[in-house]
Tab-separated table of C-alpha atoms in Angstrom:
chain	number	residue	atom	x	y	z
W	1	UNK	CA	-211.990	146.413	27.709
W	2	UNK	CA	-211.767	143.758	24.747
W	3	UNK	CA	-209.296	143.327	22.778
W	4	UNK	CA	-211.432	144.337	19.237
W	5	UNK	CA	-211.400	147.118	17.767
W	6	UNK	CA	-214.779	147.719	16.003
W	7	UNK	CA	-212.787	147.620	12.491
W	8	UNK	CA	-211.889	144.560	12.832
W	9	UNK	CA	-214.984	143.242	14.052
W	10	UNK	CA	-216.951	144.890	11.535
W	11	UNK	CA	-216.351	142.768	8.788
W	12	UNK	CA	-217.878	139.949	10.277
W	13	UNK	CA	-220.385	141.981	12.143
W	14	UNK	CA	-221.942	143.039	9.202
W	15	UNK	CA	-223.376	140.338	7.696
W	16	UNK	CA	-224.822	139.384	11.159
W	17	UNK	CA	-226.385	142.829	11.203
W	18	UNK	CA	-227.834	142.351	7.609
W	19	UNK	CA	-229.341	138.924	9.010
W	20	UNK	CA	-230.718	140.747	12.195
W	21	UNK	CA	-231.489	143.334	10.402
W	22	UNK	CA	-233.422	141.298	7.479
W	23	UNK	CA	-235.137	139.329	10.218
W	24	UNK	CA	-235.647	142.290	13.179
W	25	UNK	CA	-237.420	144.470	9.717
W	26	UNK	CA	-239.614	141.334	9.196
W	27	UNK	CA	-240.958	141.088	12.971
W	28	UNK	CA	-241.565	144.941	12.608
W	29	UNK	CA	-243.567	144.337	9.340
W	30	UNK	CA	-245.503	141.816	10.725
W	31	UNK	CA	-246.269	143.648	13.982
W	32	UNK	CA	-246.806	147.129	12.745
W	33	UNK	CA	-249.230	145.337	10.123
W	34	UNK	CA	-251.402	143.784	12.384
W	35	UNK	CA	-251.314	146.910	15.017
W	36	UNK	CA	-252.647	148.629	11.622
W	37	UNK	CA	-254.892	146.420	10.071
W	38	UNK	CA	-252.413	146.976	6.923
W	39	UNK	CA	-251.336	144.803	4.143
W	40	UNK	CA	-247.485	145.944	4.445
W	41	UNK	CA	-244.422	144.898	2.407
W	42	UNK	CA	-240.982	145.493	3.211
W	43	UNK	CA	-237.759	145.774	0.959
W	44	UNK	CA	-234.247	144.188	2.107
W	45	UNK	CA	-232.580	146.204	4.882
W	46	UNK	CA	-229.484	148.102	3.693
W	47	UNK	CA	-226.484	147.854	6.349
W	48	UNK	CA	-223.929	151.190	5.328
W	49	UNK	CA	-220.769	151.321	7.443
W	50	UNK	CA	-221.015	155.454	7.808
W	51	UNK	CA	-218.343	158.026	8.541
W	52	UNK	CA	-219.332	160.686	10.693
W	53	UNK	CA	-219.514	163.031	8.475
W	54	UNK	CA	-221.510	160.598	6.166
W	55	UNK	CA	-223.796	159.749	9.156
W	56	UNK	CA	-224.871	163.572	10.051
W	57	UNK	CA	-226.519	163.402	6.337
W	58	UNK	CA	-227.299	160.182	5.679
W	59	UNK	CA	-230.965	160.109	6.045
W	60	UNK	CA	-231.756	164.182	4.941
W	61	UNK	CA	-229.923	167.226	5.549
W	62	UNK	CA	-228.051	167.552	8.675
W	63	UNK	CA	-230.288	170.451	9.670
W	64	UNK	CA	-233.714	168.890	8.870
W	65	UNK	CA	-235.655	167.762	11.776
W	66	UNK	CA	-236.281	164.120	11.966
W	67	UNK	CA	-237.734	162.072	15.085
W	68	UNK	CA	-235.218	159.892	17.274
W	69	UNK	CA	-236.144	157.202	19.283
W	70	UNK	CA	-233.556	155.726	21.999
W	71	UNK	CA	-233.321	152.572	23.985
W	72	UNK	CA	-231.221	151.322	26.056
W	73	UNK	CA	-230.834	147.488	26.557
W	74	UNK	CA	-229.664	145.474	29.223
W	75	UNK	CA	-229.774	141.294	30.306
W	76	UNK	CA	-226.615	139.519	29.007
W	77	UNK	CA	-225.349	142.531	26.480
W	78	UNK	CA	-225.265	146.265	27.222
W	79	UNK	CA	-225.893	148.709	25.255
W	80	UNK	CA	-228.078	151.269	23.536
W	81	UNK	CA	-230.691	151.340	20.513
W	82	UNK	CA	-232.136	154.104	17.875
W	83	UNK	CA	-234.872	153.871	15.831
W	84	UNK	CA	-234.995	156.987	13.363
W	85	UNK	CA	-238.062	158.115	11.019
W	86	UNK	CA	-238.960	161.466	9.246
W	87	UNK	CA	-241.627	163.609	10.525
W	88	UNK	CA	-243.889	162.883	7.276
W	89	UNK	CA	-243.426	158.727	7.384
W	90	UNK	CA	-244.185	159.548	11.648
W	91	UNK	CA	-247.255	161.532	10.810
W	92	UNK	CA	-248.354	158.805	8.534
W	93	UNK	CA	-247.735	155.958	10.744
W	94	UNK	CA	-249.662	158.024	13.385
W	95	UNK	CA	-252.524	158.789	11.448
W	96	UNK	CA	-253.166	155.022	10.835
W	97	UNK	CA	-252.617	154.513	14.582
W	98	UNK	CA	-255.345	156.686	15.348
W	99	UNK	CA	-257.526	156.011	12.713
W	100	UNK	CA	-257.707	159.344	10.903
W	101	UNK	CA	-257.111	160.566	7.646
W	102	UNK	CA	-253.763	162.141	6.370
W	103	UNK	CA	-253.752	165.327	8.025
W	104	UNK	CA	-250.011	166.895	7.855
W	105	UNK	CA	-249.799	169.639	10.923
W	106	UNK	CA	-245.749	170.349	11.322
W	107	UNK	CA	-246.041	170.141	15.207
W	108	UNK	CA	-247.028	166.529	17.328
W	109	UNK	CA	-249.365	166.511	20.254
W	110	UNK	CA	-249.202	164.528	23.187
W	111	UNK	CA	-251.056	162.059	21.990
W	112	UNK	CA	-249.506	161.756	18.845
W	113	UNK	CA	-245.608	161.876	20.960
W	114	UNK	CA	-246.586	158.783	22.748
W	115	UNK	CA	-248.545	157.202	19.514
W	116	UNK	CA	-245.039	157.501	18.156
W	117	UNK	CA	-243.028	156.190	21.085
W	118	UNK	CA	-244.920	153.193	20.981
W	119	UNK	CA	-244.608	152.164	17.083
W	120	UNK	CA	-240.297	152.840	17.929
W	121	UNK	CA	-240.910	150.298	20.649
W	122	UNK	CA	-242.579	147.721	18.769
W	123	UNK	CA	-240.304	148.606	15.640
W	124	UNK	CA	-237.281	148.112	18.224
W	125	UNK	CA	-238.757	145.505	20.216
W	126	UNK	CA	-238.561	143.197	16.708
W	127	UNK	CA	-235.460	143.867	15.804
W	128	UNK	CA	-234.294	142.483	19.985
W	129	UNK	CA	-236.484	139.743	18.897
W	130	UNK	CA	-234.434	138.653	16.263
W	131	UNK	CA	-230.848	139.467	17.949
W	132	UNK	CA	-231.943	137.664	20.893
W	133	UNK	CA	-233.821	134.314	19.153
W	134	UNK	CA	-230.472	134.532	16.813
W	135	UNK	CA	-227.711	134.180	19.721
W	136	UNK	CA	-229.949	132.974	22.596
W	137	UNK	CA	-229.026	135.594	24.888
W	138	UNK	CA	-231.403	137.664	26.732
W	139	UNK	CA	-231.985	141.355	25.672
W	140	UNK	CA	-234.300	143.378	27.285
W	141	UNK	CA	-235.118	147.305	26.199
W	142	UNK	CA	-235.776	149.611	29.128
W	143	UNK	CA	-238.353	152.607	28.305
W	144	UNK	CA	-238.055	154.477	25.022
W	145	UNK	CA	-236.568	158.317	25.154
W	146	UNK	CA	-238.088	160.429	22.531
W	147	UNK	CA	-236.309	163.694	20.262
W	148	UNK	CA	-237.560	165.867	17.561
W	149	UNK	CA	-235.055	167.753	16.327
W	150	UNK	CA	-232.026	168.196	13.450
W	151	UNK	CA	-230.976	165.668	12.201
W	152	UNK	CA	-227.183	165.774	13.029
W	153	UNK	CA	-228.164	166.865	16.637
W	154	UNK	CA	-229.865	163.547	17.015
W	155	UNK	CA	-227.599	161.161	15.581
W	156	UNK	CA	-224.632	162.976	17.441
W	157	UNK	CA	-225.699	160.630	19.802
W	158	UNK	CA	-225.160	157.328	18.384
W	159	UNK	CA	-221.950	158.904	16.978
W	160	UNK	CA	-220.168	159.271	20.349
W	161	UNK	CA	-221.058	155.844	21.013
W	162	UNK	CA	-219.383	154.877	17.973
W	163	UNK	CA	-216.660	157.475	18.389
W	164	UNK	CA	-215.479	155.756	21.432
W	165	UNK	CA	-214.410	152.903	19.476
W	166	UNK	CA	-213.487	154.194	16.140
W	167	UNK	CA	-214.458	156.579	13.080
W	168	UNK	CA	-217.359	154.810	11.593
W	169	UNK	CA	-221.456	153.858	12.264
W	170	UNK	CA	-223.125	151.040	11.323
W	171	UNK	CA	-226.710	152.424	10.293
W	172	UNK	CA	-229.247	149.879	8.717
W	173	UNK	CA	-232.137	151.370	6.481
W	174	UNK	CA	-235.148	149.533	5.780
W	175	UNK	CA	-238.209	150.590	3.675
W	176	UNK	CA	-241.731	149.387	4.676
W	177	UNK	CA	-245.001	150.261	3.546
W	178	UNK	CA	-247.869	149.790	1.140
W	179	UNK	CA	-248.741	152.722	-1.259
W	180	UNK	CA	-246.582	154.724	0.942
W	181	UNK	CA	-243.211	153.512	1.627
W	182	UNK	CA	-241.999	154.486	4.719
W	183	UNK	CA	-237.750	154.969	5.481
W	184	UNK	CA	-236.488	153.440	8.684
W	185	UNK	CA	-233.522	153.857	10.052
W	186	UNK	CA	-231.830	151.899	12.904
W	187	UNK	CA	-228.896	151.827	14.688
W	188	UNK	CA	-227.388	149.018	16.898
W	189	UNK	CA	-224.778	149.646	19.731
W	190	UNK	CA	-223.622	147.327	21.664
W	191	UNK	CA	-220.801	147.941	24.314
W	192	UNK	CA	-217.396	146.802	22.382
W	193	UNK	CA	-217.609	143.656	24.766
W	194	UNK	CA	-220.861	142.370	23.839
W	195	UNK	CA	-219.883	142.519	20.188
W	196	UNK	CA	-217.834	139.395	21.479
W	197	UNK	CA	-220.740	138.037	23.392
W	198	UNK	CA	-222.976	138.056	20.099
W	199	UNK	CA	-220.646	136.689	17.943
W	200	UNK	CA	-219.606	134.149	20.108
W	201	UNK	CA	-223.359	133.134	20.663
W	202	UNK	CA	-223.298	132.792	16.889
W	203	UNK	CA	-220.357	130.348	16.901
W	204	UNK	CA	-218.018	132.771	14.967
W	205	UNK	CA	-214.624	133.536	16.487
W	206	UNK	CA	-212.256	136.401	15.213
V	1	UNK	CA	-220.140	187.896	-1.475
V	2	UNK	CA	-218.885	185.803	1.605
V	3	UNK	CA	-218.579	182.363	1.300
V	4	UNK	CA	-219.574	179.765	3.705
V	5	UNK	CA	-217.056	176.962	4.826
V	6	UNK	CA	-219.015	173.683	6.424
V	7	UNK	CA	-217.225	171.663	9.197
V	8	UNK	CA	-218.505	168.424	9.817
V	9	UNK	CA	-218.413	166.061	12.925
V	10	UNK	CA	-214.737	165.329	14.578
V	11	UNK	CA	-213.432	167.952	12.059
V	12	UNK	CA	-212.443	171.646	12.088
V	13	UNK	CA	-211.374	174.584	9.486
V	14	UNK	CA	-210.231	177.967	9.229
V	15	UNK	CA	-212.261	180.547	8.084
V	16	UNK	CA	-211.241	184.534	7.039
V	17	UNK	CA	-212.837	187.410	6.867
V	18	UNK	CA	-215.874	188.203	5.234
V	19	UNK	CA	-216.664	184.777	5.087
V	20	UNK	CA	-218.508	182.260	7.636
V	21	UNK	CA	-217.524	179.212	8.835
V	22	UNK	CA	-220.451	176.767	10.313
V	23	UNK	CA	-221.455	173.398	11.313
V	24	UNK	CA	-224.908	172.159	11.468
V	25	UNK	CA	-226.773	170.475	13.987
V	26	UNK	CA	-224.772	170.214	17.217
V	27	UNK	CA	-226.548	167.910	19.726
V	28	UNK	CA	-223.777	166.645	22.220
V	29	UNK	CA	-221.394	168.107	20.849
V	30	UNK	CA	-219.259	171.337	21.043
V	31	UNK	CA	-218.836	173.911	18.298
V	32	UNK	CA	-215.887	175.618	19.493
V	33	UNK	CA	-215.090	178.970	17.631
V	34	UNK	CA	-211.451	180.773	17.673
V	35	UNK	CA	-211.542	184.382	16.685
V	36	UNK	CA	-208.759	187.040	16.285
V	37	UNK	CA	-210.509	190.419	16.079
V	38	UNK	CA	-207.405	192.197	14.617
V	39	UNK	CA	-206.468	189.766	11.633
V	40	UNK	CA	-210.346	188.257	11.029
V	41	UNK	CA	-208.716	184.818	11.386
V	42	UNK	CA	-211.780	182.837	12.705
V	43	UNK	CA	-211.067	179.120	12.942
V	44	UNK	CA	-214.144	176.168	14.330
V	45	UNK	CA	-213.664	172.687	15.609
V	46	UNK	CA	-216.929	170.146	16.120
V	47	UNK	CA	-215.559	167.840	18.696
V	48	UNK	CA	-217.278	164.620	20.009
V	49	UNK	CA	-216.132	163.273	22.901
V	50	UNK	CA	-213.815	164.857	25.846
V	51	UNK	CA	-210.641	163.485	26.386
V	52	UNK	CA	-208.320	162.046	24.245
V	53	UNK	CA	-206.063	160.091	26.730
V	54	UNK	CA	-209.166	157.514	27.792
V	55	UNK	CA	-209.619	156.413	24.362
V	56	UNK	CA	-207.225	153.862	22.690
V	57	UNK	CA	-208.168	154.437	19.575
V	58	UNK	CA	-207.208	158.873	19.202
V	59	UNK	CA	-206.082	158.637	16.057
V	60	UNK	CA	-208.765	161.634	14.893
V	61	UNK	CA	-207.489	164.598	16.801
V	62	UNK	CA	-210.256	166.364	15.835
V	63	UNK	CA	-212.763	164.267	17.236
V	64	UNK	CA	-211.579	165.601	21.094
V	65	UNK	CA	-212.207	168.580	22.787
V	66	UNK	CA	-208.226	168.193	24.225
V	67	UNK	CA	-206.542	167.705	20.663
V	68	UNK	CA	-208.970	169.050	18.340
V	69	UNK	CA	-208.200	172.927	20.517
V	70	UNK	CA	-205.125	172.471	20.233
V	71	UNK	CA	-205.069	171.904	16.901
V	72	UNK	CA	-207.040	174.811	16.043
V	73	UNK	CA	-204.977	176.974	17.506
V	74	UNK	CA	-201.917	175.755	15.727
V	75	UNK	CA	-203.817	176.218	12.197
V	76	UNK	CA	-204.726	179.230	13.133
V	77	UNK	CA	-201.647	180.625	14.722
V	78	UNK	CA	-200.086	179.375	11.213
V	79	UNK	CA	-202.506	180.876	9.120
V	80	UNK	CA	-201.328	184.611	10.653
V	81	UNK	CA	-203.644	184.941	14.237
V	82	UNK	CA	-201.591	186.338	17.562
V	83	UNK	CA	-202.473	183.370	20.339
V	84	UNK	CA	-203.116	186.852	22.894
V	85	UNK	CA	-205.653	188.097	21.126
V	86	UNK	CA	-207.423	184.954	20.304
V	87	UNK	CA	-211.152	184.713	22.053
V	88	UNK	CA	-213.421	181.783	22.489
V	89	UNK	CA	-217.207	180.950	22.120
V	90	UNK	CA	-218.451	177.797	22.350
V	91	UNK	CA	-221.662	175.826	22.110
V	92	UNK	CA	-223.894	172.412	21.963
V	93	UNK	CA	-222.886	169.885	24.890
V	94	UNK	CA	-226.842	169.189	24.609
V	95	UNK	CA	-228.801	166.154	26.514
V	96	UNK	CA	-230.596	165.310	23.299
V	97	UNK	CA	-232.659	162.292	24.974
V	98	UNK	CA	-233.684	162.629	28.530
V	99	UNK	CA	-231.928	159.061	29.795
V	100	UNK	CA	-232.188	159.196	33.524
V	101	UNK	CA	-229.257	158.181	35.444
V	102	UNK	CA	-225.392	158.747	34.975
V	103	UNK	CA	-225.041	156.500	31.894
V	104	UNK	CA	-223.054	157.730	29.424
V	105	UNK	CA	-224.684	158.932	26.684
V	106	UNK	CA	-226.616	161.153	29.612
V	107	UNK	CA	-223.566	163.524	30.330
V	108	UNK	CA	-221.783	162.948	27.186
V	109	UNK	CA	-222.619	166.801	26.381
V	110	UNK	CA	-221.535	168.607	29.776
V	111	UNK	CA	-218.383	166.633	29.976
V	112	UNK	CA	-217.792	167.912	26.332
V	113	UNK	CA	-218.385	171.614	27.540
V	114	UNK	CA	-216.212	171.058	30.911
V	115	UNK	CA	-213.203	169.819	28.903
V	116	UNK	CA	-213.530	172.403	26.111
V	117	UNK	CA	-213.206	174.987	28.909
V	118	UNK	CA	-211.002	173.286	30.946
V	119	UNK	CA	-208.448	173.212	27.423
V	120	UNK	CA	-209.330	176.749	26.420
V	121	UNK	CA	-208.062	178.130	30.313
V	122	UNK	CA	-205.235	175.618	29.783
V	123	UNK	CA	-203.613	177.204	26.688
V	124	UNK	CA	-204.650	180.565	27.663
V	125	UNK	CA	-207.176	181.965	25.964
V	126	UNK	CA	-210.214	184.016	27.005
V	127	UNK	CA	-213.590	181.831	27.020
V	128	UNK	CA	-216.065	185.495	26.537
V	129	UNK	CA	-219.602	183.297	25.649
V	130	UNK	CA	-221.195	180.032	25.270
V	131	UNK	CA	-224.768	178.769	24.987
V	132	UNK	CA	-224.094	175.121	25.849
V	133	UNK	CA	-226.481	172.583	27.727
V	134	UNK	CA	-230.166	172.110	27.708
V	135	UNK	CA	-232.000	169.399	25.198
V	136	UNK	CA	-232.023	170.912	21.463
V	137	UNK	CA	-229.612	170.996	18.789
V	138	UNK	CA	-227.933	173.815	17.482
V	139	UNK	CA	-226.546	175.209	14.082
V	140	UNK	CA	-223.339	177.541	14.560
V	141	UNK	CA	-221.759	179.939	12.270
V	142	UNK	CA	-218.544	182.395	12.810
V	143	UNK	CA	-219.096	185.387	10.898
V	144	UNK	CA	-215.489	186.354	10.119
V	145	UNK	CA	-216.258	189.911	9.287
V	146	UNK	CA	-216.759	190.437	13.130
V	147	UNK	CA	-216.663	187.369	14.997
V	148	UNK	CA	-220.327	187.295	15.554
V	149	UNK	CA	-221.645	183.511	16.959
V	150	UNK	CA	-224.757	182.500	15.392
V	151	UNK	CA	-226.864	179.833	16.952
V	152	UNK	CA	-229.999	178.446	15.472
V	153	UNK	CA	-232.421	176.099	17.142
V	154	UNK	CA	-235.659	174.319	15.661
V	155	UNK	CA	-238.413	176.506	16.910
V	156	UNK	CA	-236.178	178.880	18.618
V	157	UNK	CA	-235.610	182.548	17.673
V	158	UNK	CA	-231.758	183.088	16.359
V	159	UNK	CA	-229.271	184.033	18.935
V	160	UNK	CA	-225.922	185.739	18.933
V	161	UNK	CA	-223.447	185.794	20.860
């Protein structure tokens, strides 16, 4: 076990999650533009150190249903990704995917389920990109893992992660889009110890 | 009218009768709901993880499923409720994303159900229902008035037990 605590790594952690985070929401831009054929912009990522209790609503109310996507990632750090979106920016992302007009049905398909899997990959896969080209090390994702479901239910998950360490989350929101804006959320965990791996691959020492 | 008390995550409250208690969207987690039929003392703590002892940083007692019990039975034996009659319900411990192997964030949820049983049979007190496991959320509520256990699930009919 390391000898941080994630409060006292946070402080400097968070501007290196703004960076990743600025540069990781770029890469997605860029790739979810081109997979569209879209002319997309993106605004600067927001990084919000969350309580719990701030977390379970942070993105709509605790009971709404939003869509999770989870990664885990292995190579020279461990630990685990999510890539959150609500169901009306996922049905709109889809829809462009498949090339059909705006159609708003409540429930996915099958098709649409793995439509959506893939954008959280590729929205994932950028921000690894920019972690990895950042610090050098190597970061690989292993397959994503898919819920629907409330809101608090979902991010319950990243929130044990986190609660293992301390009291807060580190959530970054970006917002991407054209004449639709479209809220992403995403949430980094690394294992305590490769907080000290990334840093140090940054040249910062606590 | 009743009112409706809201716990959030790693927290926990007391709740009389005729109002409700809740917390909303349980994935991993465990709702775990006190309730002394004679008084109408109802009392619910939303812990996260299992065990307090493996964590360095336990500072949050409610944030346990071995502190954050205990501490809701000390509220609530405070607040007027006999520890004999106390009864239990609990539920979440959900596997939210289907991660295959034993990593963590796979078992989180049954290891948060074992320990909330394990603490409830360690203090004593009579576990009589739980709906805890499987891969969907859940939204709990006491009902004070008779210590009825909502649960509500997206897509799923309501349940009580």
């Amino acid at each position: 076990m390391s000898e941080l605590s994630l409060a006292e790594v946070n402080n400097v952690y968070f501007d290196v999650l703004k960076e990743i985070g600025n540069i990781g929401a770029g890469n997605a831009t860029t790739a979810i533009s081109t997979m569209l054929n879209l002319r997309i912009d993106m605004s600067v990522p927001k990084v919000e150190l969350l309580t719990f209790q701030e977390l379970g609503s942070a993105i709509c109310p605790e009971d709404e249903t939003i869509i999770g996507i989870y990664l885990e990632v292995q190579g020279d750090i461990d630990g685990s990704m999510m890539f959150l979106l609500k169901p009306d920016s996922a049905h709109f992302l889809v829809n462009k995917l498949l090339g059909r007009e705006g159609e708003q049905k409540q429930e996915f398909d099958e098709m649409e389920l793995s439509a959506i899997k893939e954008i959280g990959n590729i929205i994932a896969g950028s921000y690894l990109n920019a972690l990895s080209s950042m610090t050098g090390l190597t970061i690989a994702p292993t397959i994503p893992y898919l819920a629907i479901d409330m809101a608090a239910a979902i991010l319950s998950v990243p929130a044990i992660q986190f609660g293992k360490y301390g009291d807060n989350a580190l959530m970054i929101e970006t917002e991407f889009g054209d004449d639709v804006m479209i809220n992403g959320y995403f949430i980094l965990l690394p294992e305590l110890e490769s907080y000290d791996k990334i840093l140090s691959s940054l040249g910062i020492s606590i | 009218m009743s009112e409706v008390i809201k716990v959030g995550m790693a927290d926990l409250n007391l709740c009389r009768d005729p109002d409700i208690i809740t917390t909303l969207g349980l994935g991993s987690c465990i709702g775990i709901a006190l309730y002394d039929p004679s008084t109408k003392i109802g009392g619910l703590a939303h812990i996260m993880l299992p065990d307090s002892t493996k964590m360095r940083n336990n500072s949050n007692i409610a944030k346990f499923a071995d502190t954050g019990i205990e501490e809701l039975l000390n509220r609530m034996i405070k607040a007027g409720a006999v520890k004999s009659r106390l009864v239990a319900k609990i539920a979440g411990g959900a596997k939210m994303f289907e991660v295959s192997g034993l990593s963590d964030i796979g078992n989180v949820g049954q290891r948060n159900a074992e320990a909330s049983r394990a603490k409830l049979k360690q203090l004593g007190i009579r576990l009589i229902a739980e709906d805890t496991g499987l891969n969907y959320g859940r939204t709990v509520e006491l009902h004070c008035d008779n210590g009825d256990y909502y649960i509500k699930s997206v897509g799923k009919p309501l349940k009580i037990i």
